[in-house]
Amino acid sequence: MPEAVEEPLEYTLHIPNDLRAVTICRRTLRLILTAHGLPHFTEAAELLATELITNAVQHTKGPAAIRLRVSAGALRIGVWDSDPTPPRPSHDTAVDADAEHGRGLALVHTCADTWGWTLQRDARSSGEPGKYVWCELTPAA
């Protein structure tokens, strides 16, 4: 049985601009949450991480990174990518559920307790500007 998580807990996974990274991130997220006794976050966290990583890989040309942080019982999932262009969530509440594009941030908005973004530089490289899109899940009261 996994031990209870000692907070704060933080993991960062740097990924190339490759759609295969989405599956790797999702599986890594599941392993981390399971190992730290946080299975109640897994389903929603996988969905949200998949949407954020997919956006980073599909809409930018550079590398990306996903960061997971657990603090005060909340899980923050953040994705940095190399494009400083702000995310543009669809304001259309009637997003087609069968559409292959245009519903990722709508899902994040609907499923996360809160989300946002900020401009952020990549500390690993020359400090090129990019953005950090994040969302949080809090435990049910």
PDB file of C-alpha atoms in Angstrom:
ATOM      1  CA  MET A   1       0.000   0.000   0.000  1.00  0.00           C
ATOM      2  CA  PRO A   2       1.418   3.436  -0.937  1.00  0.00           C
ATOM      3  CA  GLU A   3       2.539   5.705   1.852  1.00  0.00           C
ATOM      4  CA  ALA A   4       0.759   9.007   2.392  1.00  0.00           C
ATOM      5  CA  VAL A   5       2.271  11.908   0.507  1.00  0.00           C
ATOM      6  CA  GLU A   6       4.651  14.214   2.330  1.00  0.00           C
ATOM      7  CA  GLU A   7       3.926  17.745   1.172  1.00  0.00           C
ATOM      8  CA  PRO A   8       4.925  19.695  -0.693  1.00  0.00           C
ATOM      9  CA  LEU A   9       5.666  17.236  -3.466  1.00  0.00           C
ATOM     10  CA  GLU A  10       6.919  18.328  -6.887  1.00  0.00           C
ATOM     11  CA  TYR A  11       7.908  16.560 -10.100  1.00  0.00           C
ATOM     12  CA  THR A  12       8.944  18.060 -13.446  1.00  0.00           C
ATOM     13  CA  LEU A  13       9.213  16.127 -16.704  1.00  0.00           C
ATOM     14  CA  HIS A  14      10.893  17.858 -19.663  1.00  0.00           C
ATOM     15  CA  ILE A  15       9.593  16.631 -23.005  1.00  0.00           C
ATOM     16  CA  PRO A  16      10.389  17.094 -26.684  1.00  0.00           C
ATOM     17  CA  ASN A  17       7.902  18.419 -29.211  1.00  0.00           C
ATOM     18  CA  ASP A  18       6.548  14.964 -30.019  1.00  0.00           C
ATOM     19  CA  LEU A  19       2.948  13.748 -29.734  1.00  0.00           C
ATOM     20  CA  ARG A  20       4.192  10.498 -28.158  1.00  0.00           C
ATOM     21  CA  ALA A  21       5.093  12.608 -25.125  1.00  0.00           C
ATOM     22  CA  VAL A  22       1.386  12.919 -24.289  1.00  0.00           C
ATOM     23  CA  THR A  23       1.112   9.200 -23.520  1.00  0.00           C
ATOM     24  CA  ILE A  24       4.410   9.201 -21.627  1.00  0.00           C
ATOM     25  CA  CYS A  25       3.247  12.132 -19.465  1.00  0.00           C
ATOM     26  CA  ARG A  26      -0.129  10.525 -18.774  1.00  0.00           C
ATOM     27  CA  ARG A  27       1.450   7.216 -17.704  1.00  0.00           C
ATOM     28  CA  THR A  28       4.090   8.977 -15.614  1.00  0.00           C
ATOM     29  CA  LEU A  29       1.401  11.037 -13.891  1.00  0.00           C
ATOM     30  CA  ARG A  30      -0.555   7.876 -13.024  1.00  0.00           C
ATOM     31  CA  LEU A  31       2.578   6.250 -11.565  1.00  0.00           C
ATOM     32  CA  ILE A  32       3.433   9.314  -9.470  1.00  0.00           C
ATOM     33  CA  LEU A  33      -0.075   9.686  -8.061  1.00  0.00           C
ATOM     34  CA  THR A  34      -0.321   5.970  -7.291  1.00  0.00           C
ATOM     35  CA  ALA A  35       3.127   5.859  -5.663  1.00  0.00           C
ATOM     36  CA  HIS A  36       2.239   8.772  -3.391  1.00  0.00           C
ATOM     37  CA  GLY A  37      -1.193   7.486  -2.373  1.00  0.00           C
ATOM     38  CA  LEU A  38      -3.186  10.019  -4.392  1.00  0.00           C
ATOM     39  CA  PRO A  39      -5.401   7.798  -6.587  1.00  0.00           C
ATOM     40  CA  HIS A  40      -8.430  10.082  -6.083  1.00  0.00           C
ATOM     41  CA  PHE A  41      -6.797  12.617  -8.432  1.00  0.00           C
ATOM     42  CA  THR A  42      -5.833  10.179 -11.191  1.00  0.00           C
ATOM     43  CA  GLU A  43      -8.802  10.255 -13.577  1.00  0.00           C
ATOM     44  CA  ALA A  44      -9.271  14.025 -13.665  1.00  0.00           C
ATOM     45  CA  ALA A  45      -5.505  14.678 -13.573  1.00  0.00           C
ATOM     46  CA  GLU A  46      -4.896  12.418 -16.584  1.00  0.00           C
ATOM     47  CA  LEU A  47      -7.594  14.219 -18.585  1.00  0.00           C
ATOM     48  CA  LEU A  48      -6.299  17.683 -17.697  1.00  0.00           C
ATOM     49  CA  ALA A  49      -2.630  16.829 -18.235  1.00  0.00           C
ATOM     50  CA  THR A  50      -3.473  15.253 -21.592  1.00  0.00           C
ATOM     51  CA  GLU A  51      -5.227  18.412 -22.766  1.00  0.00           C
ATOM     52  CA  LEU A  52      -2.467  20.761 -21.585  1.00  0.00           C
ATOM     53  CA  ILE A  53       0.389  18.674 -23.015  1.00  0.00           C
ATOM     54  CA  THR A  54      -1.451  18.113 -26.293  1.00  0.00           C
ATOM     55  CA  ASN A  55      -1.905  21.872 -26.681  1.00  0.00           C
ATOM     56  CA  ALA A  56       1.777  22.488 -25.951  1.00  0.00           C
ATOM     57  CA  VAL A  57       2.950  19.883 -28.456  1.00  0.00           C
ATOM     58  CA  GLN A  58       0.450  20.644 -31.225  1.00  0.00           C
ATOM     59  CA  HIS A  59       0.573  24.437 -31.113  1.00  0.00           C
ATOM     60  CA  THR A  60       4.275  25.102 -30.530  1.00  0.00           C
ATOM     61  CA  LYS A  61       7.500  24.104 -32.233  1.00  0.00           C
ATOM     62  CA  GLY A  62       9.809  23.833 -29.225  1.00  0.00           C
ATOM     63  CA  PRO A  63      10.216  21.700 -26.130  1.00  0.00           C
ATOM     64  CA  ALA A  64       7.790  21.625 -23.214  1.00  0.00           C
ATOM     65  CA  ALA A  65       7.680  20.526 -19.593  1.00  0.00           C
ATOM     66  CA  ILE A  66       4.981  19.316 -17.243  1.00  0.00           C
ATOM     67  CA  ARG A  67       5.173  20.072 -13.527  1.00  0.00           C
ATOM     68  CA  LEU A  68       3.105  18.362 -10.847  1.00  0.00           C
ATOM     69  CA  ARG A  69       2.897  19.879  -7.398  1.00  0.00           C
ATOM     70  CA  VAL A  70       0.932  18.716  -4.389  1.00  0.00           C
ATOM     71  CA  SER A  71       0.582  21.240  -1.592  1.00  0.00           C
ATOM     72  CA  ALA A  72      -2.083  21.673   1.085  1.00  0.00           C
ATOM     73  CA  GLY A  73      -3.935  18.698  -0.399  1.00  0.00           C
ATOM     74  CA  ALA A  74      -4.325  20.314  -3.843  1.00  0.00           C
ATOM     75  CA  LEU A  75      -2.739  19.054  -7.068  1.00  0.00           C
ATOM     76  CA  ARG A  76      -1.423  21.649  -9.509  1.00  0.00           C
ATOM     77  CA  ILE A  77      -0.648  20.502 -13.037  1.00  0.00           C
ATOM     78  CA  GLY A  78       1.329  23.014 -15.059  1.00  0.00           C
ATOM     79  CA  VAL A  79       2.701  22.866 -18.573  1.00  0.00           C
ATOM     80  CA  TRP A  80       5.411  25.168 -19.871  1.00  0.00           C
ATOM     81  CA  ASP A  81       5.888  25.550 -23.615  1.00  0.00           C
ATOM     82  CA  SER A  82       8.135  27.715 -25.760  1.00  0.00           C
ATOM     83  CA  ASP A  83       5.421  29.895 -27.294  1.00  0.00           C
ATOM     84  CA  PRO A  84       4.517  33.063 -25.360  1.00  0.00           C
ATOM     85  CA  THR A  85       1.184  33.383 -27.195  1.00  0.00           C
ATOM     86  CA  PRO A  86      -1.652  33.388 -24.641  1.00  0.00           C
ATOM     87  CA  PRO A  87      -3.970  30.390 -24.643  1.00  0.00           C
ATOM     88  CA  ARG A  88      -7.307  31.135 -26.278  1.00  0.00           C
ATOM     89  CA  PRO A  89     -10.087  29.146 -24.664  1.00  0.00           C
ATOM     90  CA  SER A  90     -13.254  28.804 -26.666  1.00  0.00           C
ATOM     91  CA  HIS A  91     -15.993  30.988 -25.235  1.00  0.00           C
ATOM     92  CA  ASP A  92     -18.514  28.884 -27.098  1.00  0.00           C
ATOM     93  CA  THR A  93     -20.343  26.835 -24.472  1.00  0.00           C
ATOM     94  CA  ALA A  94     -21.681  24.562 -27.201  1.00  0.00           C
ATOM     95  CA  VAL A  95     -18.321  23.043 -28.155  1.00  0.00           C
ATOM     96  CA  ASP A  96     -18.979  19.897 -30.186  1.00  0.00           C
ATOM     97  CA  ALA A  97     -18.105  16.928 -27.939  1.00  0.00           C
ATOM     98  CA  ASP A  98     -17.057  14.939 -31.024  1.00  0.00           C
ATOM     99  CA  ALA A  99     -14.777  17.671 -32.385  1.00  0.00           C
ATOM    100  CA  GLU A 100     -11.117  16.717 -32.617  1.00  0.00           C
ATOM    101  CA  HIS A 101      -9.894  20.277 -31.955  1.00  0.00           C
ATOM    102  CA  GLY A 102     -10.974  23.310 -29.970  1.00  0.00           C
ATOM    103  CA  ARG A 103     -12.287  21.709 -26.803  1.00  0.00           C
ATOM    104  CA  GLY A 104      -9.128  21.204 -24.704  1.00  0.00           C
ATOM    105  CA  LEU A 105      -9.210  24.423 -22.696  1.00  0.00           C
ATOM    106  CA  ALA A 106     -13.002  24.169 -22.404  1.00  0.00           C
ATOM    107  CA  LEU A 107     -12.455  20.796 -20.701  1.00  0.00           C
ATOM    108  CA  VAL A 108      -9.790  22.280 -18.451  1.00  0.00           C
ATOM    109  CA  HIS A 109     -12.136  25.138 -17.531  1.00  0.00           C
ATOM    110  CA  THR A 110     -14.960  22.698 -16.770  1.00  0.00           C
ATOM    111  CA  CYS A 111     -13.022  19.961 -14.939  1.00  0.00           C
ATOM    112  CA  ALA A 112     -10.416  21.894 -12.938  1.00  0.00           C
ATOM    113  CA  ASP A 113     -11.223  23.758  -9.753  1.00  0.00           C
ATOM    114  CA  THR A 114      -9.215  26.689 -11.097  1.00  0.00           C
ATOM    115  CA  TRP A 115      -6.827  27.358 -13.981  1.00  0.00           C
ATOM    116  CA  GLY A 116      -4.767  30.140 -15.482  1.00  0.00           C
ATOM    117  CA  TRP A 117      -1.582  31.001 -17.311  1.00  0.00           C
ATOM    118  CA  THR A 118       1.426  33.293 -17.076  1.00  0.00           C
ATOM    119  CA  LEU A 119       4.395  34.277 -19.201  1.00  0.00           C
ATOM    120  CA  GLN A 120       7.448  32.360 -18.044  1.00  0.00           C
ATOM    121  CA  ARG A 121      10.999  31.854 -19.236  1.00  0.00           C
ATOM    122  CA  ASP A 122      12.641  28.434 -19.618  1.00  0.00           C
ATOM    123  CA  ALA A 123      15.255  28.267 -16.877  1.00  0.00           C
ATOM    124  CA  ARG A 124      17.101  25.367 -18.579  1.00  0.00           C
ATOM    125  CA  SER A 125      17.982  27.146 -21.797  1.00  0.00           C
ATOM    126  CA  SER A 126      18.781  30.680 -22.832  1.00  0.00           C
ATOM    127  CA  GLY A 127      15.747  31.982 -20.988  1.00  0.00           C
ATOM    128  CA  GLU A 128      13.561  32.231 -24.054  1.00  0.00           C
ATOM    129  CA  PRO A 129      10.043  33.395 -23.238  1.00  0.00           C
ATOM    130  CA  GLY A 130       7.203  30.951 -23.192  1.00  0.00           C
ATOM    131  CA  LYS A 131       4.046  30.408 -21.210  1.00  0.00           C
ATOM    132  CA  TYR A 132       3.004  28.303 -18.250  1.00  0.00           C
ATOM    133  CA  VAL A 133      -0.596  27.055 -18.316  1.00  0.00           C
ATOM    134  CA  TRP A 134      -1.772  25.498 -15.064  1.00  0.00           C
ATOM    135  CA  CYS A 135      -4.825  24.039 -13.412  1.00  0.00           C
ATOM    136  CA  GLU A 136      -5.613  22.797  -9.927  1.00  0.00           C
ATOM    137  CA  LEU A 137      -7.626  19.982  -8.444  1.00  0.00           C
ATOM    138  CA  THR A 138      -8.602  20.133  -4.803  1.00  0.00           C
ATOM    139  CA  PRO A 139      -9.830  17.246  -2.714  1.00  0.00           C
ATOM    140  CA  ALA A 140     -13.593  16.945  -2.295  1.00  0.00           C
ATOM    141  CA  ALA A 141     -14.812  18.524   0.898  1.00  0.00           C
TER     142      ALA A 141
END
